[in-house]
CSV table of C-alpha atoms and ligand atoms in Angstrom, one decimal:
chain,number,residue,atom,x,y,z
A,1,MET,CA,85.6,85.3,89.1
A,2,THR,CA,88.0,82.7,90.6
A,3,GLU,CA,91.6,82.9,89.9
A,4,LEU,CA,94.5,80.7,91.0
A,5,ILE,CA,97.3,82.8,92.3
A,6,SER,CA,99.6,80.2,90.6
A,7,GLY,CA,98.1,81.0,87.2
A,8,GLY,CA,100.2,83.6,85.6
A,9,LEU,CA,101.7,84.9,88.8
A,10,PHE,CA,103.5,81.8,90.1
A,11,SER,CA,103.1,79.7,87.0
A,12,GLY,CA,104.4,76.2,87.2
A,13,SER,CA,105.0,76.5,90.9
A,14,ALA,CA,103.5,74.2,93.6
A,15,GLY,CA,104.0,75.6,97.0
A,16,THR,CA,103.2,78.4,99.4
A,17,ALA,CA,101.4,81.0,97.3
A,18,ALA,CA,100.3,78.6,94.7
A,19,THR,CA,98.0,77.0,97.2
A,20,PHE,CA,95.9,80.2,97.6
A,21,GLN,CA,92.9,80.1,95.3
A,22,THR,CA,91.7,83.7,95.5
A,23,ASP,CA,88.3,84.9,94.4
A,24,VAL,CA,89.0,88.5,93.4
A,25,ASP,CA,85.3,89.4,94.1
A,26,VAL,CA,85.8,88.5,97.8
A,27,GLY,CA,88.0,91.0,99.8
A,28,VAL,CA,89.6,88.6,102.3
A,29,GLN,CA,90.1,84.9,102.3
A,30,ARG,CA,91.9,82.6,104.7
A,31,PHE,CA,94.4,80.1,103.5
A,32,GLY,CA,95.9,78.2,106.5
A,33,GLU,CA,98.0,80.7,108.5
A,34,HIS,CA,97.5,83.5,106.0
A,35,TRP,CA,94.6,85.9,105.4
A,36,VAL,CA,94.8,87.0,101.7
A,37,VAL,CA,93.5,90.4,100.8
A,38,THR,CA,92.7,91.0,97.2
A,39,ARG,CA,90.5,94.1,96.9
A,40,ARG,CA,92.3,97.3,96.0
A,41,ASP,CA,90.6,99.6,98.5
A,42,LEU,CA,91.2,97.2,101.3
A,43,VAL,CA,94.9,96.6,100.4
A,44,LYS,CA,95.4,100.4,100.2
A,45,ARG,CA,93.7,100.9,103.5
A,46,ILE,CA,95.8,98.3,105.2
A,47,LEU,CA,99.1,99.6,103.7
A,48,THR,CA,98.4,103.2,104.8
A,49,ASP,CA,97.0,102.6,108.3
A,50,THR,CA,100.2,101.7,110.1
A,51,GLU,CA,98.7,102.1,113.5
A,52,THR,CA,96.2,99.2,113.0
A,53,PHE,CA,98.4,97.2,110.5
A,54,SER,CA,102.0,96.9,111.4
A,55,PRO,CA,104.7,96.1,108.8
A,56,SER,CA,106.7,94.2,111.5
A,57,ASN,CA,106.2,90.8,109.8
A,58,ALA,CA,107.3,91.9,106.3
A,59,LEU,CA,110.6,90.0,106.5
A,60,ASN,CA,109.5,87.0,108.6
A,61,ALA,CA,110.7,83.7,107.2
A,62,VAL,CA,107.8,81.9,105.4
A,63,THR,CA,109.5,78.6,106.4
A,64,PRO,CA,110.2,78.9,110.1
A,65,MET,CA,114.0,78.9,110.8
A,66,SER,CA,115.2,75.7,112.4
A,67,SER,CA,117.3,76.0,115.5
A,68,VAL,CA,120.3,74.8,113.5
A,69,ALA,CA,119.8,77.5,110.8
A,70,LEU,CA,119.4,80.1,113.6
A,71,ARG,CA,122.7,79.0,115.1
A,72,VAL,CA,124.4,79.3,111.7
A,73,LEU,CA,123.1,82.9,111.2
A,74,ALA,CA,124.1,83.8,114.8
A,75,ARG,CA,127.6,82.5,114.1
A,76,TYR,CA,127.9,85.0,111.3
A,77,GLY,CA,126.7,87.7,113.6
A,78,LEU,CA,123.4,88.1,111.6
A,79,ARG,CA,120.8,90.0,113.5
A,80,LEU,CA,118.0,91.7,111.8
A,81,PRO,CA,116.5,94.4,114.0
A,82,PRO,CA,113.7,96.5,112.5
A,83,THR,CA,115.1,98.2,109.5
A,84,LEU,CA,113.1,99.8,106.7
A,85,ALA,CA,110.2,97.6,105.4
A,86,ASN,CA,109.7,95.8,108.7
A,87,ASN,CA,110.2,98.8,111.0
A,88,ALA,CA,107.2,99.8,113.1
A,89,SER,CA,109.4,101.7,115.6
A,90,ASP,CA,110.4,105.4,115.9
A,91,SER,CA,113.7,104.7,114.1
A,92,HIS,CA,112.0,104.2,110.8
A,93,ALA,CA,111.5,107.9,109.9
A,94,GLY,CA,115.2,108.7,110.3
A,95,LEU,CA,116.5,105.7,108.4
A,96,ARG,CA,113.9,106.3,105.7
A,97,SER,CA,114.9,109.9,105.3
A,98,LEU,CA,118.6,109.0,105.0
A,99,VAL,CA,118.0,106.3,102.4
A,100,GLY,CA,115.4,108.5,100.7
A,101,ALA,CA,118.0,111.3,100.2
A,102,ALA,CA,120.3,108.8,98.3
A,103,LEU,CA,117.3,107.9,96.1
A,104,HIS,CA,116.0,111.4,95.6
A,105,PRO,CA,114.3,111.7,92.2
A,106,ASP,CA,116.7,114.6,91.1
A,107,ARG,CA,119.7,112.5,92.1
A,108,VAL,CA,118.3,109.5,90.3
A,109,GLU,CA,117.5,111.5,87.2
A,110,SER,CA,121.0,112.9,87.0
A,111,LEU,CA,122.2,109.3,86.5
A,112,ARG,CA,120.2,108.9,83.3
A,113,PRO,CA,123.0,109.6,80.8
A,114,TRP,CA,125.4,107.3,82.6
A,115,LEU,CA,122.7,104.6,82.8
A,116,THR,CA,121.9,105.0,79.1
A,117,GLY,CA,125.6,104.5,78.3
A,118,LEU,CA,125.8,101.4,80.5
A,119,VAL,CA,122.7,99.8,79.0
A,120,GLY,CA,123.9,100.7,75.5
A,121,HIS,CA,127.1,98.9,76.2
A,122,HIS,CA,125.4,95.7,77.4
A,123,VAL,CA,123.0,95.8,74.4
A,124,SER,CA,125.8,96.2,71.9
A,125,ASP,CA,127.5,93.0,73.4
A,126,LEU,CA,124.2,91.1,73.1
A,127,VAL,CA,123.6,92.2,69.5
A,128,GLU,CA,127.1,91.1,68.6
A,129,ARG,CA,126.4,87.6,70.0
A,130,LEU,CA,123.0,87.4,68.4
A,131,ASP,CA,124.5,88.3,65.0
A,132,GLN,CA,127.0,85.5,65.4
A,133,GLY,CA,124.0,83.1,65.7
A,134,MET,CA,124.4,82.6,69.5
A,135,PRO,CA,121.4,82.4,71.8
A,136,VAL,CA,121.4,85.0,74.5
A,137,ASP,CA,119.8,85.1,78.0
A,138,LEU,CA,118.4,88.6,78.3
A,139,HIS,CA,118.0,88.1,82.0
A,140,ALA,CA,121.5,86.9,82.9
A,141,ASP,CA,123.3,89.2,80.5
A,142,LEU,CA,121.2,92.4,80.7
A,143,THR,CA,118.5,92.7,83.2
A,144,ALA,CA,120.4,91.1,86.1
A,145,GLN,CA,123.5,93.3,85.4
A,146,VAL,CA,122.0,96.8,85.2
A,147,PRO,CA,120.3,97.2,88.6
A,148,LEU,CA,123.4,96.1,90.6
A,149,GLN,CA,125.8,98.4,88.8
A,150,THR,CA,123.2,101.2,89.2
A,151,LEU,CA,122.6,100.6,92.8
A,152,GLY,CA,126.4,100.7,93.5
A,153,LYS,CA,126.5,104.1,91.9
A,154,VAL,CA,123.5,105.4,93.7
A,155,ILE,CA,124.7,104.4,97.2
A,156,GLY,CA,128.3,105.3,96.4
A,157,ILE,CA,129.8,101.9,97.3
A,158,SER,CA,131.9,100.1,94.7
A,159,VAL,CA,130.2,96.9,93.3
A,160,GLU,CA,133.6,95.1,93.8
A,161,ASP,CA,133.4,95.9,97.5
A,162,LEU,CA,129.8,94.8,97.8
A,163,GLY,CA,130.8,91.3,96.6
A,164,ASP,CA,128.3,88.9,94.9
A,165,VAL,CA,125.1,90.9,95.7
A,166,ARG,CA,123.1,88.9,93.2
A,167,GLN,CA,123.9,85.7,95.1
A,168,LEU,CA,123.0,87.4,98.4
A,169,SER,CA,119.7,88.7,97.1
A,170,ALA,CA,118.7,85.4,95.5
A,171,ALA,CA,119.6,83.5,98.6
A,172,ALA,CA,117.8,85.9,100.9
A,173,LEU,CA,114.6,85.9,98.8
A,174,GLU,CA,114.6,82.1,99.0
A,175,LEU,CA,115.5,81.9,102.7
A,176,PHE,CA,112.9,84.4,103.8
A,177,TRP,CA,110.0,84.0,101.3
A,178,ALA,CA,110.1,80.5,99.8
A,179,PRO,CA,109.1,77.1,101.1
A,180,VAL,CA,112.5,75.4,101.7
A,181,THR,CA,113.7,72.0,103.0
A,182,GLY,CA,115.9,71.8,106.1
A,183,PRO,CA,119.1,71.1,104.2
A,184,ARG,CA,118.4,73.9,101.7
A,185,GLN,CA,117.6,76.3,104.6
A,186,LEU,CA,121.0,75.6,106.1
A,187,GLU,CA,122.8,76.1,102.8
A,188,LEU,CA,121.0,79.4,102.3
A,189,ALA,CA,121.7,80.5,105.9
A,190,HIS,CA,125.5,80.1,105.2
A,191,ILE,CA,125.3,82.1,102.0
A,192,VAL,CA,123.2,84.9,103.6
A,193,GLY,CA,125.3,84.9,106.8
A,194,ALA,CA,128.6,85.2,105.0
A,195,HIS,CA,127.4,88.1,102.9
A,196,HIS,CA,125.9,89.8,106.0
A,197,ALA,CA,129.2,89.6,107.7
A,198,ARG,CA,130.8,91.3,104.7
A,199,LEU,CA,128.3,94.1,104.9
A,200,ARG,CA,129.3,94.7,108.5
A,201,HIS,CA,132.8,95.5,107.3
A,202,ILE,CA,131.4,97.7,104.6
A,203,VAL,CA,129.4,99.7,107.1
A,204,ARG,CA,132.5,100.1,109.2
A,205,ARG,CA,134.8,101.5,106.5
A,206,SER,CA,133.1,102.4,103.2
A,207,PRO,CA,132.2,105.8,101.9
A,208,GLY,CA,128.8,106.8,100.5
A,209,LEU,CA,125.6,105.6,102.1
A,210,ALA,CA,127.7,103.4,104.5
A,211,ALA,CA,129.3,106.5,105.9
A,212,GLY,CA,125.9,108.1,106.2
A,213,LEU,CA,124.5,105.1,108.1
A,214,ARG,CA,127.5,105.1,110.4
A,215,GLN,CA,126.9,108.7,111.3
A,216,HIS,CA,123.2,108.3,111.6
A,217,VAL,CA,123.3,105.4,114.1
A,218,LYS,CA,125.9,107.2,116.1
A,219,SER,CA,123.9,110.4,116.4
A,220,THR,CA,120.6,108.8,117.1
A,221,GLY,CA,121.7,106.2,119.6
A,222,LEU,CA,121.0,103.2,117.4
A,223,GLY,CA,123.4,100.3,117.1
A,224,GLU,CA,125.6,99.1,114.3
A,225,ASP,CA,123.2,96.3,113.7
A,226,GLU,CA,120.5,98.8,112.5
A,227,ALA,CA,123.0,100.2,109.9
A,228,VAL,CA,124.0,96.8,108.7
A,229,ALA,CA,120.3,95.7,108.5
A,230,ALA,CA,119.4,98.8,106.4
A,231,LEU,CA,122.2,98.2,103.9
A,232,PHE,CA,121.3,94.5,103.8
A,233,PHE,CA,117.6,95.3,103.1
A,234,LEU,CA,118.5,97.9,100.5
A,235,LEU,CA,120.7,95.6,98.5
A,236,ILE,CA,118.0,93.0,98.3
A,237,ALA,CA,115.2,95.6,97.7
A,238,GLY,CA,117.1,97.4,95.0
A,239,GLN,CA,118.5,94.6,93.1
A,240,GLU,CA,116.6,91.4,92.4
A,241,THR,CA,113.2,93.2,92.4
A,242,THR,CA,114.2,95.4,89.5
A,243,ALA,CA,116.2,92.8,87.7
A,244,HIS,CA,113.2,90.4,87.6
A,245,PHE,CA,110.7,93.1,86.9
A,246,ILE,CA,112.6,94.3,83.8
A,247,ALA,CA,113.1,90.7,82.6
A,248,SER,CA,109.4,90.0,82.9
A,249,LEU,CA,108.6,93.3,81.1
A,250,ILE,CA,110.9,92.3,78.2
A,251,TYR,CA,109.3,88.9,78.0
A,252,ARG,CA,105.9,90.5,77.9
A,253,LEU,CA,107.0,92.7,75.0
A,254,LEU,CA,108.2,89.6,73.2
A,255,VAL,CA,104.8,88.0,73.4
A,256,GLU,CA,102.9,91.3,72.7
A,257,PRO,CA,104.2,92.1,69.2
A,258,ALA,CA,101.6,94.9,68.6
A,259,VAL,CA,102.8,96.8,71.7
A,260,LEU,CA,106.4,96.2,70.8
A,261,ASP,CA,105.8,97.5,67.3
A,262,ALA,CA,104.1,100.6,68.6
A,263,VAL,CA,107.1,101.2,71.0
A,264,VAL,CA,109.6,100.9,68.2
A,265,ARG,CA,107.6,103.2,65.9
A,266,GLY,CA,107.5,105.8,68.8
A,267,ALA,CA,103.7,105.5,68.8
A,268,MET,CA,103.5,104.4,72.4
A,269,PRO,CA,105.2,106.2,75.3
A,270,VAL,CA,107.7,103.9,77.1
A,271,SER,CA,106.5,105.3,80.4
A,272,ASP,CA,103.0,103.9,79.8
A,273,VAL,CA,104.5,100.5,78.9
A,274,VAL,CA,106.6,100.5,82.2
A,275,GLU,CA,103.5,101.4,84.2
A,276,GLU,CA,101.3,98.7,82.7
A,277,ALA,CA,104.1,96.2,83.3
A,278,LEU,CA,104.2,97.3,86.9
A,279,ARG,CA,100.5,96.6,87.1
A,280,LEU,CA,100.7,93.1,85.5
A,281,GLU,CA,104.3,92.0,85.6
A,282,SER,CA,105.7,93.3,88.9
A,283,SER,CA,108.3,91.3,90.7
A,284,ILE,CA,106.5,91.7,94.0
A,285,VAL,CA,103.1,90.2,93.9
A,286,THR,CA,102.2,90.1,97.6
A,287,TRP,CA,103.4,92.0,100.7
A,288,ARG,CA,102.7,91.3,104.3
A,289,ARG,CA,101.2,93.3,107.3
A,290,THR,CA,99.9,92.2,110.7
A,291,PRO,CA,97.0,93.7,112.6
A,292,THR,CA,98.0,95.2,116.0
A,293,ARG,CA,94.5,94.4,117.3
A,294,ASP,CA,91.6,92.1,116.4
A,295,VAL,CA,90.0,93.5,113.3
A,296,VAL,CA,87.1,92.7,111.0
A,297,LEU,CA,87.9,93.1,107.3
A,298,ASP,CA,85.2,92.9,104.8
A,299,GLY,CA,83.1,90.9,107.3
A,300,VAL,CA,86.0,88.5,108.1
A,301,ALA,CA,87.4,88.4,111.6
A,302,VAL,CA,91.2,88.6,111.7
A,303,PRO,CA,93.0,88.3,115.0
A,304,ALA,CA,95.8,90.5,116.2
A,305,GLY,CA,99.2,89.2,115.0
A,306,ALA,CA,97.8,87.3,112.0
A,307,SER,CA,99.6,87.2,108.7
A,308,LEU,CA,97.8,89.4,106.2
A,309,VAL,CA,99.0,88.7,102.7
A,310,LEU,CA,98.2,91.8,100.6
A,311,ASN,CA,97.8,90.6,97.0
A,312,LEU,CA,99.2,93.7,95.2
A,313,SER,CA,98.8,91.9,91.9
A,314,ASP,CA,95.1,91.3,92.3
A,315,ALA,CA,94.7,94.9,93.6
A,316,GLY,CA,96.2,96.2,90.4
A,317,ARG,CA,93.5,94.3,88.4
A,318,ASP,CA,90.6,95.3,90.6
A,319,GLY,CA,87.9,97.3,89.0
A,320,LEU,CA,89.5,97.5,85.5
A,321,VAL,CA,88.0,96.4,82.2
A,322,ASP,CA,89.8,93.3,80.8
A,323,PRO,CA,92.2,93.5,83.7
A,324,ASP,CA,94.6,90.9,82.3
A,325,THR,CA,95.0,92.6,79.0
A,326,PHE,CA,98.3,94.4,78.5
A,327,HIS,CA,97.1,97.8,77.5
A,328,PRO,CA,99.6,100.6,78.1
A,329,GLY,CA,98.0,104.0,78.8
A,330,ARG,CA,94.7,102.4,79.9
A,331,SER,CA,92.4,104.4,82.0
A,332,GLY,CA,93.0,103.7,85.7
A,333,GLY,CA,96.1,101.7,85.0
A,334,ARG,CA,98.5,103.9,87.0
A,335,ALA,CA,96.5,103.4,90.2
A,336,HIS,CA,98.3,100.0,90.8
A,337,LEU,CA,99.9,99.3,94.2
A,338,ALA,CA,103.1,97.6,92.9
A,339,PHE,CA,105.2,99.9,95.1
A,340,GLY,CA,103.0,99.7,98.1
A,341,ALA,CA,101.5,102.8,99.8
A,342,GLY,CA,101.8,105.1,102.8
A,343,ALA,CA,104.7,105.4,105.2
A,344,HIS,CA,106.6,102.4,103.8
A,345,ARG,CA,106.0,103.1,100.1
A,346,CYS,CA,108.9,101.9,98.0
A,347,LEU,CA,111.8,104.4,98.0
A,348,GLY,CA,113.1,103.1,94.7
A,349,THR,CA,110.1,103.9,92.5
A,350,GLN,CA,111.9,106.6,90.5
A,351,LEU,CA,115.0,104.4,90.0
A,352,ALA,CA,113.1,101.3,89.1
A,353,ARG,CA,111.0,103.2,86.6
A,354,MET,CA,114.0,104.9,85.0
A,355,GLU,CA,116.0,101.6,84.7
A,356,ALA,CA,113.1,99.9,83.1
A,357,ALA,CA,112.5,102.7,80.6
A,358,VAL,CA,116.2,103.0,79.6
A,359,VAL,CA,116.4,99.3,79.0
A,360,VAL,CA,113.2,99.2,77.0
A,361,GLU,CA,114.4,102.1,74.9
A,362,ALA,CA,117.7,100.4,74.2
A,363,ILE,CA,116.4,96.9,73.5
A,364,ALA,CA,113.0,97.3,71.8
A,365,ALA,CA,114.3,97.4,68.2
A,366,VAL,CA,116.5,94.3,69.0
A,367,LEU,CA,113.5,92.4,70.3
A,368,CYS,CA,111.7,92.8,66.9
A,369,GLY,CA,114.4,90.6,65.2
A,370,VAL,CA,114.5,87.7,67.8
A,371,HIS,CA,112.4,84.8,68.9
A,372,VAL,CA,112.1,83.2,72.3
A,373,VAL,CA,114.1,80.0,72.7
A,374,ALA,CA,113.1,79.2,76.3
A,375,ALA,CA,110.1,80.7,78.0
A,376,PRO,CA,110.8,81.7,81.6
A,377,ARG,CA,109.8,79.6,84.6
A,378,TYR,CA,108.9,81.2,87.9
A,379,ALA,CA,110.1,80.1,91.3
A,380,ASP,CA,107.8,79.2,94.1
A,381,ASN,CA,107.8,82.2,96.4
A,382,LEU,CA,105.2,83.9,98.7
A,383,SER,CA,106.0,87.5,97.6
A,384,PHE,CA,108.5,87.6,94.7
A,385,ARG,CA,107.9,86.7,91.1
A,386,LEU,CA,111.4,85.4,90.1
A,387,LEU,CA,112.1,84.0,86.6
A,388,ASP,CA,115.0,81.8,85.6
A,389,CYS,CA,115.8,83.2,82.2
A,390,VAL,CA,114.6,84.8,79.0
A,391,VAL,CA,116.6,83.1,76.2
A,392,VAL,CA,116.3,84.5,72.7
A,393,ALA,CA,118.0,83.9,69.3
A,394,LYS,CA,118.1,85.9,66.1
A,395,SER,CA,115.2,85.1,63.8
A,396,ALA,CA,115.8,84.2,60.1
A,397,ALA,CA,115.6,87.4,58.0
B,401,LIG,C1,110.2,97.0,90.2
B,401,LIG,C2,111.0,97.2,91.2
B,401,LIG,C3,110.5,97.3,92.6
B,401,LIG,C4,109.3,97.0,93.2
B,401,LIG,C5,108.1,96.2,92.5
B,401,LIG,C6,109.3,97.4,94.6
B,401,LIG,C7,108.2,97.2,95.5
B,401,LIG,C8,108.3,97.5,96.8
B,401,LIG,C9,107.2,97.2,97.7
B,401,LIG,C10,105.9,96.6,97.4
B,401,LIG,C11,107.6,97.7,99.0
B,401,LIG,C12,106.8,97.7,100.3
B,401,LIG,C13,106.0,98.9,100.4
B,401,LIG,C14,105.0,99.0,101.5
B,401,LIG,O1,105.2,98.3,102.5
B,401,LIG,O2,104.0,99.8,101.4
B,401,LIG,C15,108.9,98.3,98.8
B,401,LIG,C16,109.7,98.9,99.8
B,401,LIG,C17,110.9,99.4,99.6
B,401,LIG,N1,111.7,99.4,98.4
B,401,LIG,FE1,111.0,98.8,96.6
B,401,LIG,N2,110.5,98.0,94.8
B,401,LIG,C18,111.2,98.0,93.7
B,401,LIG,C19,112.5,98.5,93.5
B,401,LIG,C20,113.2,99.2,94.5
B,401,LIG,C21,114.5,99.8,94.3
B,401,LIG,C22,115.2,99.9,93.0
B,401,LIG,C23,114.9,100.3,95.5
B,401,LIG,C24,116.2,101.0,95.9
B,401,LIG,C25,117.3,101.1,95.3
B,401,LIG,C26,113.9,99.9,96.5
B,401,LIG,C27,113.9,100.3,97.8
B,401,LIG,C28,112.9,100.0,98.7
B,401,LIG,C29,112.9,100.4,100.1
B,401,LIG,C30,114.1,101.1,100.8
B,401,LIG,C31,111.7,100.0,100.7
B,401,LIG,C32,111.3,100.1,102.2
B,401,LIG,C33,110.7,101.5,102.4
B,401,LIG,C34,110.3,101.7,103.8
B,401,LIG,O3,109.9,100.7,104.5
B,401,LIG,O4,110.3,102.8,104.3
B,401,LIG,N3,112.9,99.3,95.8
B,401,LIG,N4,109.3,98.2,97.5
C-alpha cells in the first residue's frame, strides 16, 4: 500500500514533504535528512518517550536560515529559547501549567455562548452576501476570523493590541516549515521579526496571560525571552492551525453531501464529524522529534540528533477499515494522533474542538444551498496543511 504524501495531504505541492513517498505498511523510511515514521504505535511511542525522543527540533527551520536572515532576526531582538513545543528542559512543566490554566476545559466551555454569538454574526453577514449573488470565501471571511478573536478572549489580550496575528502566523509557518528561496526568507524574517518585537512590548505591559508570563519568568528565574517565546508560539499554535482545520472540515462537508445532510437533519453528532475531520483533515500532518541517542526503530537504525518526521496523518489511518473514507463515528476513529501525545500533547484540544463544532452547527444548513466556486489549493509545507480559500456561491433554487 504505497501512498504519496503529496496526494491528498499536500495536493498540488512539489517540495519538502511532497518528496516523501511513504509506504504505510513500513514503519520507518528515510527521505534525505528525514526519517519518516508512519505506523501509529511507533508514532505514539516516540511522542510519549521524551527521554529517548526530544522535541527540541520541533521548531527548527526546514530551510536553514541564511546568515543574512539570522542577522535580520537578531536586529529585531528575536531569540527563540526553548518554549513549549520545542522545550526539553525543566522550564517546560511550569510554562505548560501556566498556559494550560488559561486553556482549561471549564474556562473554554464557559466561552461557548459568546463564541456561538460571534460565529452567528459572521454567518449572518455571509448569508446576506450569498443572497445578493456574491461569491464568498468561507476561509477568509469565517474560519480565519473566529480563532483569532477567540484566542484574544482566552488569553485576555485585546486583538487590536496583538496586531496582525494572521500575518505573523502565516509568515512564521512559511519561514520555519516551508521550502523558501533566499529573498523570500529575508522578507519573512522581516515580517516575523517585526511582530516578535511587538510581542515583547505586550509581554512588558499587557494584562491577561502576558501578566501571568511576566510573573512566571520573574519567580522562576527565567528571562523575558522565554515569556515572549511562549506568547509567540501560542499565537501561532492557536490561530492558523484551527483556522485551516475548520476550513478543510467545511470543504470536506461540501464534498460529502450525505454527511452534510445527516448533520443538518440532526442524525449525526457534530462531535463525531469534528473527530473524523481531525483524523483526515487536520492542519498538522507531521510533527518532529529527534532521538537523544542512537536507536533502532522497526529495524531501521536512526542516529542521535536525526530528524524524525512523525506522520500524524498516516498514523490516524493506520489499522482502520477504508481509512480514507470520511465516516464519522467509525470504530477506532477517535484514536487519531492529530493533537500529538504525552508531555507535549496539544493544550488547545478543547478549544479547537469547540470552535470547529460551533462553526459546523452554524454553517451546515447554509452549505446545503451553495456550490464550490474554487476548490482549495494547499501550500507546500513540511508539517502544516494550509489552504488558500474555500470560495462558494449560492446555488440556483
Ligand atoms: C485543529 C487545531 C490544532 C491542531 C491540529 C493542533 C495540533 C498540535 C500538535 C500536533 C502539537 C504537538 C504535540 C506533541 O508534540 O505531542 C500541538 C502542541 C501545542 N498546541 Fe495545538 N493544535 C491545534 C490547536 C491549538 C490551539 C487552538 C491552541 C491554543 C490556543 C494550541 C496550543 C498548543 C500548545 C500550547 C502546544 C504545545 C504544548 C506543549 O509543548 O506542552 N493548539 N498542537
